[in-house]
mmCIF file of C-alpha atoms in Angstrom:
data_model
loop_
_atom_site.group_PDB
_atom_site.id
_atom_site.type_symbol
_atom_site.label_atom_id
_atom_site.label_comp_id
_atom_site.label_asym_id
_atom_site.label_seq_id
_atom_site.Cartn_x
_atom_site.Cartn_y
_atom_site.Cartn_z
ATOM 1 C CA MET T 1 -125.999 54.476 121.674
ATOM 2 C CA SER T 2 -123.880 55.783 118.743
ATOM 3 C CA ASN T 3 -125.139 55.048 115.379
ATOM 4 C CA GLN T 4 -121.491 55.043 113.867
ATOM 5 C CA ARG T 5 -120.332 51.672 112.438
ATOM 6 C CA VAL T 6 -117.477 50.146 113.864
ATOM 7 C CA GLN T 7 -114.744 49.431 111.338
ATOM 8 C CA LYS T 8 -113.657 45.775 111.030
ATOM 9 C CA PRO T 9 -110.134 45.064 111.780
ATOM 10 C CA THR T 10 -107.856 44.207 108.713
ATOM 11 C CA LEU T 11 -104.585 42.195 108.534
ATOM 12 C CA THR T 12 -101.598 44.476 107.674
ATOM 13 C CA GLY T 13 -99.064 43.394 105.044
ATOM 14 C CA GLN T 14 -101.406 41.090 103.084
ATOM 15 C CA ARG T 15 -100.234 40.305 99.385
ATOM 16 C CA PHE T 16 -102.190 39.154 96.575
ATOM 17 C CA LYS T 17 -100.128 36.715 94.411
ATOM 18 C CA THR T 18 -100.869 36.504 90.581
ATOM 19 C CA ARG T 19 -101.360 33.150 89.406
ATOM 20 C CA LYS T 20 -98.676 31.901 87.047
ATOM 21 C CA ARG T 21 -101.150 31.262 84.027
ATOM 22 C CA ASP T 22 -102.275 34.874 84.385
ATOM 23 C CA GLU T 23 -99.021 36.486 84.077
ATOM 24 C CA LYS T 24 -98.378 38.103 80.719
ATOM 25 C CA LYS T 25 -94.892 37.221 79.040
ATOM 26 C CA VAL T 26 -93.212 39.978 77.395
ATOM 27 C CA PHE T 27 -92.817 39.138 73.608
ATOM 28 C CA ASP T 28 -89.016 39.492 73.411
ATOM 29 C CA PRO T 29 -87.323 37.504 70.509
ATOM 30 C CA THR T 30 -83.936 38.733 71.028
ATOM 31 C CA GLN T 31 -82.784 36.130 73.655
ATOM 32 C CA PHE T 32 -84.376 33.385 71.542
ATOM 33 C CA GLN T 33 -82.591 34.462 68.405
ATOM 34 C CA GLU T 34 -79.367 34.837 70.248
ATOM 35 C CA SER T 35 -79.791 31.226 71.515
ATOM 36 C CA ILE T 36 -80.721 29.856 67.913
ATOM 37 C CA VAL T 37 -77.871 31.698 66.201
ATOM 38 C CA GLN T 38 -75.178 30.397 68.702
ATOM 39 C CA GLY T 39 -76.316 26.819 68.171
ATOM 40 C CA LEU T 40 -76.294 27.159 64.410
ATOM 41 C CA ASN T 41 -72.989 28.856 64.487
ATOM 42 C CA GLN T 42 -71.645 25.964 66.483
ATOM 43 C CA THR T 43 -73.288 23.118 64.248
ATOM 44 C CA GLY T 44 -72.013 25.014 61.123
ATOM 45 C CA SER T 45 -72.963 23.438 57.597
ATOM 46 C CA ASP T 46 -73.509 20.021 59.157
ATOM 47 C CA LEU T 47 -77.176 19.513 58.545
ATOM 48 C CA ASP T 48 -77.611 16.534 60.478
ATOM 49 C CA ALA T 49 -76.032 18.288 63.459
ATOM 50 C CA VAL T 50 -78.383 21.232 62.855
ATOM 51 C CA ALA T 51 -81.414 18.806 62.882
ATOM 52 C CA LYS T 52 -80.268 17.406 66.293
ATOM 53 C CA PHE T 53 -79.629 20.920 67.654
ATOM 54 C CA LEU T 54 -83.245 21.906 66.718
ATOM 55 C CA ASP T 55 -84.549 18.615 68.137
ATOM 56 C CA ALA T 56 -82.991 19.284 71.474
ATOM 57 C CA SER T 57 -83.684 23.130 71.689
ATOM 58 C CA GLY T 58 -87.315 22.473 71.351
ATOM 59 C CA ALA T 59 -87.448 21.396 75.077
ATOM 60 C CA LYS T 60 -85.724 24.515 76.269
ATOM 61 C CA LEU T 61 -86.802 27.308 74.028
ATOM 62 C CA ASP T 62 -90.498 28.425 73.221
ATOM 63 C CA TYR T 63 -90.752 27.461 69.587
ATOM 64 C CA ARG T 64 -94.592 27.918 69.772
ATOM 65 C CA ARG T 65 -94.147 31.568 70.769
ATOM 66 C CA TYR T 66 -91.190 32.355 68.512
ATOM 67 C CA ALA T 67 -92.098 30.029 65.565
ATOM 68 C CA GLU T 68 -91.579 33.025 63.050
ATOM 69 C CA THR T 69 -88.413 34.072 64.457
ATOM 70 C CA LEU T 70 -87.129 30.439 64.082
ATOM 71 C CA PHE T 71 -88.170 29.988 60.511
ATOM 72 C CA ASP T 72 -86.762 33.501 59.671
ATOM 73 C CA ILE T 73 -83.243 32.534 60.917
ATOM 74 C CA LEU T 74 -83.181 29.158 59.412
ATOM 75 C CA VAL T 75 -84.130 30.466 56.014
ATOM 76 C CA ALA T 76 -82.373 34.166 55.909
ATOM 77 C CA GLY T 77 -79.963 33.992 58.832
ATOM 78 C CA GLY T 78 -81.785 36.441 61.018
ATOM 79 C CA MET T 79 -85.200 38.082 61.728
ATOM 80 C CA LEU T 80 -86.553 39.717 58.482
ATOM 81 C CA ALA T 81 -88.106 43.249 58.364
ATOM 82 C CA PRO T 82 -91.088 43.965 56.384
ATOM 83 C CA GLY T 83 -90.200 43.831 52.607
ATOM 84 C CA GLY T 84 -87.705 40.875 53.203
ATOM 85 C CA THR T 85 -84.507 42.850 54.419
ATOM 86 C CA LEU T 86 -82.590 41.565 57.606
ATOM 87 C CA SER T 87 -82.942 43.608 60.681
ATOM 88 C CA ASP T 88 -79.782 45.463 61.225
ATOM 89 C CA ASP T 89 -79.776 45.586 65.081
ATOM 90 C CA LEU T 90 -79.914 41.761 65.905
ATOM 91 C CA THR T 91 -77.591 38.848 65.800
ATOM 92 C CA ARG T 92 -77.218 36.864 62.492
ATOM 93 C CA THR T 93 -75.720 33.468 61.416
ATOM 94 C CA GLU T 94 -74.223 32.738 58.134
ATOM 95 C CA PHE T 95 -75.413 29.149 58.255
ATOM 96 C CA CYS T 96 -78.819 29.272 56.666
ATOM 97 C CA LEU T 97 -80.774 28.480 53.520
ATOM 98 C CA PHE T 98 -79.868 31.745 51.572
ATOM 99 C CA THR T 99 -76.121 31.111 52.197
ATOM 100 C CA ALA T 100 -76.241 27.574 51.244
ATOM 101 C CA GLN T 101 -75.114 26.128 47.779
ATOM 102 C CA GLU T 102 -77.620 26.756 45.086
ATOM 103 C CA ASP T 103 -78.424 23.060 43.920
ATOM 104 C CA LEU T 104 -81.231 20.714 44.340
ATOM 105 C CA GLU T 105 -79.296 18.080 46.425
ATOM 106 C CA THR T 106 -78.440 20.820 48.975
ATOM 107 C CA MET T 107 -82.193 21.976 48.955
ATOM 108 C CA GLN T 108 -83.396 18.418 49.452
ATOM 109 C CA ALA T 109 -81.106 18.149 52.523
ATOM 110 C CA TYR T 110 -82.615 21.464 53.883
ATOM 111 C CA ALA T 111 -86.203 20.104 53.303
ATOM 112 C CA GLN T 112 -85.276 17.108 55.485
ATOM 113 C CA VAL T 113 -84.213 19.585 58.243
ATOM 114 C CA PHE T 114 -87.520 21.367 58.097
ATOM 115 C CA ASN T 115 -89.514 17.980 57.725
ATOM 116 C CA LYS T 116 -87.848 16.464 60.912
ATOM 117 C CA LEU T 117 -88.445 19.641 62.968
ATOM 118 C CA ILE T 118 -92.159 19.735 62.018
ATOM 119 C CA ARG T 119 -92.683 16.067 62.586
ATOM 120 C CA ARG T 120 -91.153 16.527 66.007
ATOM 121 C CA TYR T 121 -93.187 19.747 67.078
ATOM 122 C CA LYS T 122 -96.369 19.103 65.073
ATOM 123 C CA TYR T 123 -97.709 22.691 66.355
ATOM 124 C CA LEU T 124 -95.322 24.332 64.074
ATOM 125 C CA GLU T 125 -96.848 23.007 60.852
ATOM 126 C CA LYS T 126 -99.249 26.002 60.672
ATOM 127 C CA GLY T 127 -96.651 28.570 61.558
ATOM 128 C CA PHE T 128 -94.324 27.002 58.972
ATOM 129 C CA GLU T 129 -96.959 27.535 56.182
ATOM 130 C CA GLU T 130 -97.604 31.042 57.289
ATOM 131 C CA GLU T 131 -93.782 31.759 57.064
ATOM 132 C CA ILE T 132 -93.610 30.375 53.526
ATOM 133 C CA LYS T 133 -96.515 32.570 52.426
ATOM 134 C CA LYS T 134 -94.886 35.456 54.000
ATOM 135 C CA LEU T 135 -91.510 34.649 52.285
ATOM 136 C CA LEU T 136 -93.308 34.506 48.824
ATOM 137 C CA LEU T 137 -94.776 37.985 49.370
ATOM 138 C CA PHE T 138 -91.081 39.273 50.062
ATOM 139 C CA LEU T 139 -89.619 37.892 47.084
ATOM 140 C CA LYS T 140 -88.947 41.256 45.407
ATOM 141 C CA GLY T 141 -86.645 41.918 48.598
ATOM 142 C CA PHE T 142 -84.413 38.871 47.884
ATOM 143 C CA THR T 143 -81.654 38.301 45.413
ATOM 144 C CA GLU T 144 -82.082 36.078 42.466
ATOM 145 C CA SER T 145 -80.096 33.355 43.976
ATOM 146 C CA GLU T 146 -82.028 33.530 47.187
ATOM 147 C CA ARG T 147 -85.330 33.238 45.229
ATOM 148 C CA ASN T 148 -84.192 30.164 43.351
ATOM 149 C CA LYS T 149 -83.110 28.572 46.614
ATOM 150 C CA LEU T 150 -86.423 29.270 48.165
ATOM 151 C CA ALA T 151 -88.367 28.116 44.919
ATOM 152 C CA MET T 152 -86.543 24.786 44.833
ATOM 153 C CA LEU T 153 -87.096 24.192 48.646
ATOM 154 C CA THR T 154 -90.756 25.177 48.313
ATOM 155 C CA GLY T 155 -91.091 22.520 45.420
ATOM 156 C CA ILE T 156 -89.649 19.861 47.251
ATOM 157 C CA LEU T 157 -91.902 20.591 50.326
ATOM 158 C CA LEU T 158 -94.823 20.736 47.976
ATOM 159 C CA ALA T 159 -94.071 17.331 46.541
ATOM 160 C CA ASN T 160 -93.440 15.741 50.000
ATOM 161 C CA GLY T 161 -96.881 17.046 51.284
ATOM 162 C CA ASN T 162 -95.058 19.349 54.025
ATOM 163 C CA ILE T 163 -96.922 22.225 52.961
ATOM 164 C CA SER T 164 -100.220 22.799 51.163
ATOM 165 C CA ALA T 165 -100.404 24.226 47.530
ATOM 166 C CA SER T 166 -102.521 27.152 48.999
ATOM 167 C CA ILE T 167 -99.312 28.773 49.841
ATOM 168 C CA LEU T 168 -99.021 29.793 46.061
ATOM 169 C CA ASN T 169 -101.620 32.324 46.520
ATOM 170 C CA SER T 170 -99.040 34.712 47.430
ATOM 171 C CA LEU T 171 -97.681 34.395 44.072
ATOM 172 C CA TYR T 172 -100.748 36.216 42.535
ATOM 173 C CA ASN T 173 -99.748 39.275 44.531
ATOM 174 C CA GLU T 174 -100.221 42.168 41.983
ATOM 175 C CA ASN T 175 -96.825 43.634 42.149
ATOM 176 C CA LEU T 176 -95.013 40.160 41.841
ATOM 177 C CA VAL T 177 -97.078 39.497 38.912
ATOM 178 C CA LYS T 178 -96.523 42.820 37.421
ATOM 179 C CA GLU T 179 -92.810 42.548 37.476
ATOM 180 C CA GLY T 180 -92.417 39.061 36.413
ATOM 181 C CA VAL T 181 -91.165 37.674 39.736
ATOM 182 C CA SER T 182 -93.992 35.109 40.106
ATOM 183 C CA ALA T 183 -93.554 33.564 36.670
ATOM 184 C CA THR T 184 -89.658 33.171 37.083
ATOM 185 C CA PHE T 185 -90.165 31.950 40.709
ATOM 186 C CA ALA T 186 -92.826 29.404 39.468
ATOM 187 C CA VAL T 187 -90.418 27.903 36.804
ATOM 188 C CA LYS T 188 -88.077 26.833 39.330
ATOM 189 C CA LEU T 189 -90.708 25.753 41.971
ATOM 190 C CA PHE T 190 -92.532 23.338 39.569
ATOM 191 C CA LYS T 191 -89.266 21.950 38.079
ATOM 192 C CA SER T 192 -88.245 20.853 41.478
ATOM 193 C CA TRP T 193 -91.873 19.812 42.250
ATOM 194 C CA ILE T 194 -91.890 17.612 39.047
ATOM 195 C CA HIS T 195 -88.389 16.352 39.640
ATOM 196 C CA GLU T 196 -89.407 14.955 43.167
ATOM 197 C CA LYS T 197 -92.743 13.574 41.952
ATOM 198 C CA ASP T 198 -94.671 13.897 38.606
ATOM 199 C CA ILE T 199 -97.336 16.176 36.855
ATOM 200 C CA ALA T 200 -99.914 14.126 38.455
ATOM 201 C CA SER T 201 -98.901 14.972 41.836
ATOM 202 C CA VAL T 202 -98.943 18.665 40.842
ATOM 203 C CA ALA T 203 -102.231 18.447 39.148
ATOM 204 C CA GLY T 204 -103.692 16.607 42.321
ATOM 205 C CA SER T 205 -102.464 19.231 44.648
ATOM 206 C CA LEU T 206 -103.594 22.178 42.685
ATOM 207 C CA ARG T 207 -107.111 20.676 42.322
ATOM 208 C CA LYS T 208 -107.234 20.026 45.976
ATOM 209 C CA VAL T 209 -107.106 23.744 46.880
ATOM 210 C CA GLY T 210 -109.086 24.886 43.652
ATOM 211 C CA MET T 211 -106.111 26.437 41.987
ATOM 212 C CA ASP T 212 -105.765 24.247 38.960
ATOM 213 C CA ASN T 213 -107.508 26.785 36.745
ATOM 214 C CA ARG T 214 -105.478 29.688 38.196
ATOM 215 C CA LEU T 215 -102.118 29.056 36.609
ATOM 216 C CA LEU T 216 -102.528 31.776 33.913
ATOM 217 C CA GLU T 217 -102.750 34.587 36.619
ATOM 218 C CA LEU T 218 -98.938 34.175 37.002
ATOM 219 C CA PHE T 219 -98.732 36.634 34.127
ATOM 220 C CA PRO T 220 -100.227 40.203 33.958
ATOM 221 C CA ALA T 221 -103.468 40.604 32.001
ATOM 222 C CA ASN T 222 -101.995 41.736 28.796
ATOM 223 C CA LYS T 223 -99.993 38.229 28.731
ATOM 224 C CA ARG T 224 -102.591 36.223 30.305
ATOM 225 C CA SER T 225 -103.242 33.734 27.269
ATOM 226 C CA CYS T 226 -102.909 29.974 27.043
ATOM 227 C CA GLU T 227 -100.554 30.476 24.031
ATOM 228 C CA HIS T 228 -98.141 32.709 26.170
ATOM 229 C CA PHE T 229 -98.136 30.545 29.115
ATOM 230 C CA SER T 230 -97.582 27.461 27.027
ATOM 231 C CA LYS T 231 -94.487 28.899 25.168
ATOM 232 C CA TYR T 232 -93.064 30.527 28.367
ATOM 233 C CA PHE T 233 -93.120 27.240 30.233
ATOM 234 C CA THR T 234 -92.344 24.951 27.372
ATOM 235 C CA ASP T 235 -89.191 27.047 26.576
ATOM 236 C CA ALA T 236 -88.339 26.664 30.282
ATOM 237 C CA GLY T 237 -88.477 22.854 30.008
ATOM 238 C CA LEU T 238 -91.888 22.349 31.549
ATOM 239 C CA LYS T 239 -94.009 20.959 28.561
ATOM 240 C CA GLU T 240 -95.958 18.816 31.097
ATOM 241 C CA LEU T 241 -97.278 22.039 32.957
ATOM 242 C CA SER T 242 -98.066 23.737 29.635
ATOM 243 C CA ASP T 243 -100.027 20.633 28.478
ATOM 244 C CA PHE T 244 -101.586 20.523 31.859
ATOM 245 C CA ALA T 245 -102.579 24.284 31.782
ATOM 246 C CA ARG T 246 -103.853 23.954 28.088
ATOM 247 C CA ASN T 247 -105.953 21.063 29.073
ATOM 248 C CA GLN T 248 -107.395 23.028 32.255
ATOM 249 C CA GLN T 249 -108.339 25.907 29.764
ATOM 250 C CA ALA T 250 -110.211 23.610 27.420
ATOM 251 C CA ILE T 251 -112.179 21.938 30.310
ATOM 252 C CA GLY T 252 -112.952 25.511 31.575
ATOM 253 C CA SER T 253 -114.209 26.574 28.158
ATOM 254 C CA ARG T 254 -116.355 23.465 27.635
ATOM 255 C CA LYS T 255 -117.944 23.998 31.257
ATOM 256 C CA GLU T 256 -118.571 27.723 30.123
ATOM 257 C CA LEU T 257 -120.057 26.766 26.713
ATOM 258 C CA GLN T 258 -122.430 24.151 28.335
ATOM 259 C CA LYS T 259 -123.409 26.764 30.930
ATOM 260 C CA GLU T 260 -124.189 29.154 28.164
ATOM 261 C CA LEU T 261 -126.153 26.675 25.977
ATOM 262 C CA GLN T 262 -128.357 25.754 29.153
ATOM 263 C CA GLU T 263 -129.013 29.625 29.482
ATOM 264 C CA GLN T 264 -129.953 29.882 25.785
ATOM 265 C CA MET T 265 -132.429 26.994 26.103
ATOM 266 C CA GLU T 266 -133.939 28.425 29.304
ATOM 267 C CA ARG T 267 -134.497 31.668 27.496
ATOM 268 C CA GLY T 268 -136.044 29.814 24.467
ATOM 269 C CA ASP T 269 -133.646 31.388 21.886
ATOM 270 C CA ALA T 270 -134.018 30.052 18.275
ATOM 271 C CA PHE T 271 -132.070 27.012 17.360
ATOM 272 C CA ARG T 272 -130.261 28.609 14.514
ATOM 273 C CA ASP T 273 -128.860 31.358 17.079
ATOM 274 C CA ILE T 274 -128.076 28.599 19.417
ATOM 275 C CA ILE T 275 -126.152 26.780 16.660
ATOM 276 C CA ALA T 276 -124.586 29.638 15.291
ATOM 277 C CA SER T 277 -123.280 30.594 18.628
ATOM 278 C CA ALA T 278 -121.805 27.227 19.358
ATOM 279 C CA LYS T 279 -120.247 26.853 16.061
ATOM 280 C CA GLU T 280 -118.486 30.241 16.586
ATOM 281 C CA GLU T 281 -117.134 28.811 20.021
ATOM 282 C CA MET T 282 -116.001 25.779 18.376
ATOM 283 C CA LYS T 283 -113.932 27.742 16.036
ATOM 284 C CA LYS T 284 -112.594 30.054 18.656
ATOM 285 C CA ASN T 285 -111.567 27.451 21.186
ATOM 286 C CA ASN T 286 -110.725 24.697 18.675
ATOM 287 C CA ILE T 287 -113.314 22.367 19.940
ATOM 288 C CA SER T 288 -114.079 19.211 17.630
ATOM 289 C CA GLU T 289 -117.501 18.295 16.749
ATOM 290 C CA GLN T 290 -117.363 14.942 18.763
ATOM 291 C CA THR T 291 -116.816 17.096 21.925
ATOM 292 C CA MET T 292 -119.493 19.435 20.943
ATOM 293 C CA ILE T 293 -122.118 16.753 20.523
ATOM 294 C CA SER T 294 -121.188 15.490 23.909
ATOM 295 C CA ILE T 295 -121.751 18.926 25.403
ATOM 296 C CA VAL T 296 -125.184 19.454 23.528
ATOM 297 C CA TRP T 297 -126.441 16.022 24.763
ATOM 298 C CA THR T 298 -125.569 16.773 28.388
ATOM 299 C CA SER T 299 -127.160 20.287 28.002
ATOM 300 C CA VAL T 300 -130.182 18.994 26.462
ATOM 301 C CA MET T 301 -130.766 16.146 29.079
ATOM 302 C CA SER T 302 -129.934 18.129 32.247
ATOM 303 C CA TYR T 303 -132.109 20.858 30.986
ATOM 304 C CA VAL T 304 -135.382 19.225 32.116
ATOM 305 C CA GLU T 305 -136.695 17.556 35.250
ATOM 306 C CA TRP T 306 -137.605 13.952 34.646
ATOM 307 C CA ASN T 307 -140.567 12.148 35.687
ATOM 308 C CA LYS T 308 -139.713 9.475 38.504
ATOM 309 C CA LYS T 309 -142.199 6.869 36.829
ATOM 310 C CA GLU T 310 -140.524 4.563 34.382
ATOM 311 C CA GLU T 311 -143.673 4.164 32.218
ATOM 312 C CA LEU T 312 -143.962 7.907 31.837
ATOM 313 C CA VAL T 313 -140.404 9.069 31.454
ATOM 314 C CA THR T 314 -140.025 7.302 28.106
ATOM 315 C CA GLU T 315 -142.771 9.388 26.632
ATOM 316 C CA GLN T 316 -141.510 12.441 28.190
ATOM 317 C CA ALA T 317 -137.861 11.850 26.773
ATOM 318 C CA ILE T 318 -139.288 11.215 23.426
ATOM 319 C CA LYS T 319 -141.139 14.250 23.288
ATOM 320 C CA HIS T 320 -138.312 16.334 24.847
ATOM 321 C CA LEU T 321 -135.831 15.139 22.321
ATOM 322 C CA LYS T 322 -138.017 15.362 19.211
ATOM 323 C CA GLN T 323 -138.118 18.998 20.162
ATOM 324 C CA TYR T 324 -134.370 19.390 20.425
ATOM 325 C CA SER T 325 -133.414 17.038 17.585
ATOM 326 C CA PRO T 326 -132.398 20.158 15.298
ATOM 327 C CA LEU T 327 -129.762 20.992 17.898
ATOM 328 C CA LEU T 328 -128.398 17.396 17.843
ATOM 329 C CA LYS T 329 -128.627 17.090 14.001
ATOM 330 C CA ALA T 330 -126.441 20.221 13.728
ATOM 331 C CA PHE T 331 -123.263 18.504 15.377
ATOM 332 C CA THR T 332 -123.557 14.936 14.031
ATOM 333 C CA SER T 333 -122.379 15.650 10.447
ATOM 334 C CA GLN T 334 -119.469 13.242 11.046
ATOM 335 C CA GLY T 335 -119.744 9.353 11.676
ATOM 336 C CA ALA T 336 -117.417 9.771 14.781
ATOM 337 C CA SER T 337 -119.928 12.160 16.079
ATOM 338 C CA GLU T 338 -122.798 9.782 15.704
ATOM 339 C CA ILE T 339 -121.086 6.947 17.377
ATOM 340 C CA LEU T 340 -119.945 9.351 20.413
ATOM 341 C CA LEU T 341 -123.715 10.526 20.594
ATOM 342 C CA LEU T 342 -124.646 6.685 20.746
ATOM 343 C CA VAL T 343 -122.333 5.915 23.374
ATOM 344 C CA LYS T 344 -123.405 8.886 25.495
ATOM 345 C CA MET T 345 -127.062 7.854 25.115
ATOM 346 C CA GLN T 346 -126.144 4.385 26.357
ATOM 347 C CA GLU T 347 -124.458 5.678 29.148
ATOM 348 C CA TYR T 348 -127.079 8.093 30.328
ATOM 349 C CA CYS T 349 -129.755 5.384 30.009
ATOM 350 C CA TYR T 350 -127.468 2.907 31.881
ATOM 351 C CA ASP T 351 -126.705 5.458 34.559
ATOM 352 C CA ASN T 352 -130.384 6.560 35.014
ATOM 353 C CA ILE T 353 -132.376 3.303 35.745
ATOM 354 C CA HIS T 354 -135.636 4.980 34.844
ATOM 355 C CA PHE T 355 -134.237 5.135 31.298
ATOM 356 C CA MET T 356 -133.426 1.598 30.731
ATOM 357 C CA ASN T 357 -136.421 0.783 28.582
ATOM 358 C CA SER T 358 -136.123 4.136 26.815
ATOM 359 C CA PHE T 359 -132.753 3.464 24.831
ATOM 360 C CA GLN T 360 -134.156 1.519 21.802
ATOM 361 C CA LYS T 361 -136.996 4.095 21.285
ATOM 362 C CA ILE T 362 -134.601 6.878 21.525
ATOM 363 C CA VAL T 363 -132.225 5.377 19.018
ATOM 364 C CA VAL T 364 -135.376 4.868 16.610
ATOM 365 C CA LEU T 365 -136.378 8.558 17.007
ATOM 366 C CA LEU T 366 -132.819 9.750 16.179
ATOM 367 C CA TYR T 367 -132.598 7.546 13.233
ATOM 368 C CA LYS T 368 -135.778 8.752 11.768
ATOM 369 C CA GLY T 369 -134.696 12.202 12.289
ATOM 370 C CA LYS T 370 -131.581 11.367 10.353
ATOM 371 C CA ILE T 371 -129.472 12.187 13.315
ATOM 372 C CA LEU T 372 -127.946 8.752 13.555
ATOM 373 C CA PHE T 373 -128.686 8.060 9.821
ATOM 374 C CA CYS T 374 -125.151 7.903 8.421
ATOM 375 C CA LEU T 375 -124.295 5.306 11.334
ATOM 376 C CA ALA T 376 -127.344 3.123 10.880
ATOM 377 C CA ARG T 377 -126.915 3.051 7.150
ATOM 378 C CA ARG T 378 -123.326 1.755 7.383
ATOM 379 C CA LEU T 379 -124.444 -0.943 9.919
ATOM 380 C CA TRP T 380 -127.134 -1.801 7.475
ATOM 381 C CA TRP T 381 -124.812 -2.230 4.562
ATOM 382 C CA THR T 382 -122.288 -4.131 7.089
ATOM 383 C CA LEU T 383 -125.073 -6.473 7.786
ATOM 384 C CA ILE T 384 -126.081 -7.085 4.153
ATOM 385 C CA LEU T 385 -122.438 -7.706 3.018
ATOM 386 C CA PHE T 386 -122.043 -10.160 5.963
ATOM 387 C CA ALA T 387 -125.332 -12.074 4.809
ATOM 388 C CA ILE T 388 -124.217 -12.401 1.217
ATOM 389 C CA ALA T 389 -120.663 -13.145 1.911
ATOM 390 C CA PRO T 390 -119.575 -16.790 0.773
ATOM 391 C CA VAL T 391 -119.040 -19.257 3.532
#
């Protein structure tokens, strides 16, 4: 018997069919572009017709795959090459954002087209934000008129909540900032944003993405000061934005000052050095004594870990405040500062339940230390005058 294995019979002409989901589609935006361009050429400048065309075309064309191509055409009339120039070898349309009239009313109408499109096809939302980020990086490749239109549109979209304020990160590109493109673009953008809403809307959106303290970065390092920012945007008719930036700068300075005070206390620096440093910062950042005593009080009270037992925390507080009374006294030379300190103490004792019974003893301590002395003396004379006044 032969040890050779007998070959099993096989079927001839057998085919293996690839599943449709496993077939890789070739990325070819040319046909997609031709369809969109043809449709836009037919609708012309009638934006209601454009919106209807885009709505209907989403059922036939692959918006998800060619989202970037779609938005390039709607904004620039054709596919954009790196840098912001139009690709030479592909079809274009003359009916797009960049060829529209440069006025706020027209930009509002275009914003409605994008709004309707994204509401209809929700999956385009992320792609649209990425497109705006890309367009902002391409600003140098656009004409002044094209930048103005894009700025107005972006401001309207931000005001309506169609895109996140995080797209403004693109404006901090080093080359755009260096050549002054970012600041010029920002003027138009914020004007249309505030026109649609108000400065409160701008402030809220910027805070949400942590950009409320970065406005000065729109200028090169040698011009990055609150004074320059304020003058530039005030002259451009945006005083509200200048005031907001100045306020944010002041808040930032106060936070830095509080942090520095706490570090000095942790190191055990001499009070005279801490006071001298704080007064220098007051002068440098134009901080009032009332603001300063508030910062000092917060720093002193947050420096220590308080006892959880109410009967022990009062004694701990008195001992702690007695030690730091020279620091408090240095910034209560005015009656208004004493009043503010008293209010801050009251708020602190009310907010921290363990201190509810400590307030009176703290007031007595600060009076004896002549920190609340002027205020107490005025109250004393008021009571005397009230007592001897004729009925």
